[in-house]
XYZ file of C-alpha atoms in Angstrom:
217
model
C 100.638 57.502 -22.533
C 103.505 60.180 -21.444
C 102.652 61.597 -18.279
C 103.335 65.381 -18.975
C 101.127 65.091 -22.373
C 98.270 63.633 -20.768
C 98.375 66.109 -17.687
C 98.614 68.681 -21.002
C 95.608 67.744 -22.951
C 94.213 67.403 -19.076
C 94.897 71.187 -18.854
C 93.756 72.079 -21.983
C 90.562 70.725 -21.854
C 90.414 72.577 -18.179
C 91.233 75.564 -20.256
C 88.161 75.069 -22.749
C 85.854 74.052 -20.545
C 86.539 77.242 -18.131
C 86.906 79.300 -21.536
C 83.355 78.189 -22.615
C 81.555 78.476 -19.521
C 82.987 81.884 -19.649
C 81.194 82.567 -22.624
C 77.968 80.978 -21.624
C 77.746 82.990 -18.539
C 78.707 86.578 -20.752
C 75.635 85.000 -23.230
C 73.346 84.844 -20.069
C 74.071 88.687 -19.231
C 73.499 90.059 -22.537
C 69.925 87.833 -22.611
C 69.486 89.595 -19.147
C 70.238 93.206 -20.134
C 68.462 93.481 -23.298
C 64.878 91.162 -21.987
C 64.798 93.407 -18.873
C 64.797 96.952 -20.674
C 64.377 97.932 -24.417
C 67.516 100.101 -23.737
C 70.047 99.026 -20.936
C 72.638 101.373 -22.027
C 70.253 104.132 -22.486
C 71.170 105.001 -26.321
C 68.294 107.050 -26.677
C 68.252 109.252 -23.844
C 71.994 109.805 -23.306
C 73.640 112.730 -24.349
C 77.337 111.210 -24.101
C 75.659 108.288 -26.433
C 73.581 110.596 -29.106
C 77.221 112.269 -29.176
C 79.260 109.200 -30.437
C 76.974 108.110 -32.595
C 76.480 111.185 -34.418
C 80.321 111.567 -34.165
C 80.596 107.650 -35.808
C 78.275 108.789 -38.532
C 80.165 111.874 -38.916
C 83.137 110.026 -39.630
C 82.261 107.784 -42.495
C 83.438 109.324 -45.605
C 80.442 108.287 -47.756
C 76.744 109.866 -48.049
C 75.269 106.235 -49.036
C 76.269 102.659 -49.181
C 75.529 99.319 -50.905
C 75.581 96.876 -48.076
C 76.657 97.681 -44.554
C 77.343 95.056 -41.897
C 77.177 95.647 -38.009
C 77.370 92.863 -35.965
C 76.791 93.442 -31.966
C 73.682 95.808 -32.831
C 71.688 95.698 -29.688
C 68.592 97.286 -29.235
C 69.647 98.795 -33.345
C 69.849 102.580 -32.154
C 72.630 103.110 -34.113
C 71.546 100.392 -36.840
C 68.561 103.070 -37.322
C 70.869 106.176 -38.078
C 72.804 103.944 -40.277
C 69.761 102.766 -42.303
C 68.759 105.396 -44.412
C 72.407 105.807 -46.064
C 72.555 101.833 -47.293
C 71.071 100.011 -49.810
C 71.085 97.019 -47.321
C 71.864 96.780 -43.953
C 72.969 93.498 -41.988
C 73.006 93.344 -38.121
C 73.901 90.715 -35.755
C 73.586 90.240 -32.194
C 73.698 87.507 -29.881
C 70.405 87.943 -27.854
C 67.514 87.228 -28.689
C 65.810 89.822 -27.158
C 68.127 92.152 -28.643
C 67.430 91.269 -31.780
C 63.620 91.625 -31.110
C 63.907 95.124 -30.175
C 65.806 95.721 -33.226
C 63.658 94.099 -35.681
C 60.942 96.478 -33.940
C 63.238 99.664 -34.623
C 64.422 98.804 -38.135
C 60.516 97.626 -39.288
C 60.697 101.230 -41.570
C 63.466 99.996 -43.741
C 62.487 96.391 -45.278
C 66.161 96.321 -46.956
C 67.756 96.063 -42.887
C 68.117 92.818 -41.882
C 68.717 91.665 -38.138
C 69.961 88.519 -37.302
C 70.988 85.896 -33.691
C 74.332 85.575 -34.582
C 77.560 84.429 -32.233
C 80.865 86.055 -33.152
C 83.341 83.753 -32.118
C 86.890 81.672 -32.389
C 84.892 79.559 -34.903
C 82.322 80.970 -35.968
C 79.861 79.029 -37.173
C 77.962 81.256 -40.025
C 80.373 82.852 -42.609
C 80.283 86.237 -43.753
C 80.094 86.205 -47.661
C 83.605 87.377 -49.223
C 84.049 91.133 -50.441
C 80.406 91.919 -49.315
C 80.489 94.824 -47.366
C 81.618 98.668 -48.535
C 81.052 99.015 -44.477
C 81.429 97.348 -41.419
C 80.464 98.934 -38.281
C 82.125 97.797 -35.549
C 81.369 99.421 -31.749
C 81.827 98.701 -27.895
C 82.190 94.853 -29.116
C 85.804 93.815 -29.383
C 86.288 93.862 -25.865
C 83.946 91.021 -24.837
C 85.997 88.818 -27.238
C 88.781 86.004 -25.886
C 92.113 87.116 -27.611
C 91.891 83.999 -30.224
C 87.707 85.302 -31.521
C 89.055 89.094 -31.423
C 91.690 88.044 -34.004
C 89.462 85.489 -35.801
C 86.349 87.697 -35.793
C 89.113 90.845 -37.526
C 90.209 88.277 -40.093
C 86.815 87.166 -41.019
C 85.955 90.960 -41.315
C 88.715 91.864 -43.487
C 87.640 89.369 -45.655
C 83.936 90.482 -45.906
C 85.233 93.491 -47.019
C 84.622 94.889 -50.676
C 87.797 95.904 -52.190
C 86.688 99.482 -51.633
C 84.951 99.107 -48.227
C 85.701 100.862 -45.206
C 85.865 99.432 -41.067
C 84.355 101.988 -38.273
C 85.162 101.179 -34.830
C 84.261 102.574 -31.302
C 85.198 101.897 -27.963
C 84.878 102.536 -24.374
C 88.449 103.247 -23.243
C 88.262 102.603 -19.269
C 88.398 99.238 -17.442
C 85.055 97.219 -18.183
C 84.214 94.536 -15.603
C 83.065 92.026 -18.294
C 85.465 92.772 -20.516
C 88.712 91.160 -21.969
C 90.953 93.961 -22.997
C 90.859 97.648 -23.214
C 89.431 99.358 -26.264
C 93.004 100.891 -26.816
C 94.315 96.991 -27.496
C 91.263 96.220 -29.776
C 91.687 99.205 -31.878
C 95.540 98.275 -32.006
C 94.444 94.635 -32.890
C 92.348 96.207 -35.445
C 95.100 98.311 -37.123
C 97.504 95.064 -37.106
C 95.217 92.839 -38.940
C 93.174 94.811 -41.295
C 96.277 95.966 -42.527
C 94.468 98.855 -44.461
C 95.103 102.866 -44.052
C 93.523 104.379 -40.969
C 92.382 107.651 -42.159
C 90.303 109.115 -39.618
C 90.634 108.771 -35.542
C 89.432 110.407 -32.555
C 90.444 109.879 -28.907
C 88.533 111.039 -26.245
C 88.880 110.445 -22.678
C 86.130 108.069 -22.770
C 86.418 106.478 -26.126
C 88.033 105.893 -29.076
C 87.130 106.019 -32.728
C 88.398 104.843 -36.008
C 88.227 104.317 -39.149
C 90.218 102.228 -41.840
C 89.330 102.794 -46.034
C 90.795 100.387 -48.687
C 90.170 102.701 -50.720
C 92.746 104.764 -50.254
C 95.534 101.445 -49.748
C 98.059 101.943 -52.245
């Protein structure tokens, strides 16, 4: 075997390995966060956080929807605003405990639904096609290798109804687990969605859009 393309596939496994461990280890916080506290980032009692989310809400164009998506839920404060203006409401997140705490908070509304899902380069459980009139998107991208931020976009974009909409929100300074800034995913966003962004807000601290194919020509 060539030298140089065994030393490659050498790297490149190095690469996955290092890239996967990575991932473990950001798993293992988010388990951490959410079973020590019901609220690690303090949703309920923050006023900067009770301000974005009713600014999120604000921006959404419609008083009801059909089926609404939002993976990365957390504890499901915001899942719990969004509830009562959908028909059905699908939420992901990645720890367990998480996902306990939101099953707790979404137990009024039989129609939510809160799943342990992974978004990632491959993910494993596919979003049903056109099935979603909105996806909530917020302080997620970030955490996301390059490669899953584009993948997880793409598999988005195709969830979408014809006629759905895409709200996202994110932290705009440096995050120590973090990939990127919420500036690049929001630009990611806009280059693969390749819908009309017809609402946005930048703060100091964060950033908020939204994209309607509704309006797409």
């Amino acid at each position: 075997m060539n030298e140089d393309f065994s030393t490659g596939i050498a790297e490149a496994g190095t690469q996955d390995a290092a890239k996967a461990d990575a991932r473990l280890e950001l798993h293992a916080h988010f388990e951490r966060l959410h079973a020590q506290s019901s609220d690690p980032w303090h949703y309920d009692a923050s006023w900067y956080e009770q301000r974005k989310r009713a600014l999120t809400l604000a921006m959404l164009t419609r008083s009801r929807y059909r089926h609404a998506f939002e993976p990365g839920c957390s504890v499901g404060v915001l899942s719990a605003d969004l509830a009562p203006r959908c028909d059905r409401l699908l939420c992901w997140d990645i720890s367990a405990s998480a996902v306990a705490h939101a099953r707790r908070r979404l137990a009024p509304w039989r129609y939510a639904q809160v799943e342990q899902h992974e978004l990632s380069e491959t993910p494993t459980e596919a979003l049903p096609t056109g099935a979603f009139d909105l996806v909530v998107f917020s302080e997620l991208g970030y955490y996301l290798e390059p490669a899953a931020l584009r993948a997880t976009i793409e598999g988005l974009k195709r969830a979408l109804h014809p006629s759905g909409e895409l709200v996202a929100c994110h932290w705009r300074h440096p995050l120590a687990d973090g990939r990127m800034s919420g500036d690049v995913v929001h630009e990611r966003l806009h280059e693969i969605l390749e819908m009309p962004r017809v609402s946005t807000l930048t703060e100091r601290d964060f950033r908020l859009d939204l994209w309607s194919a509704e309006v797409a020509p």
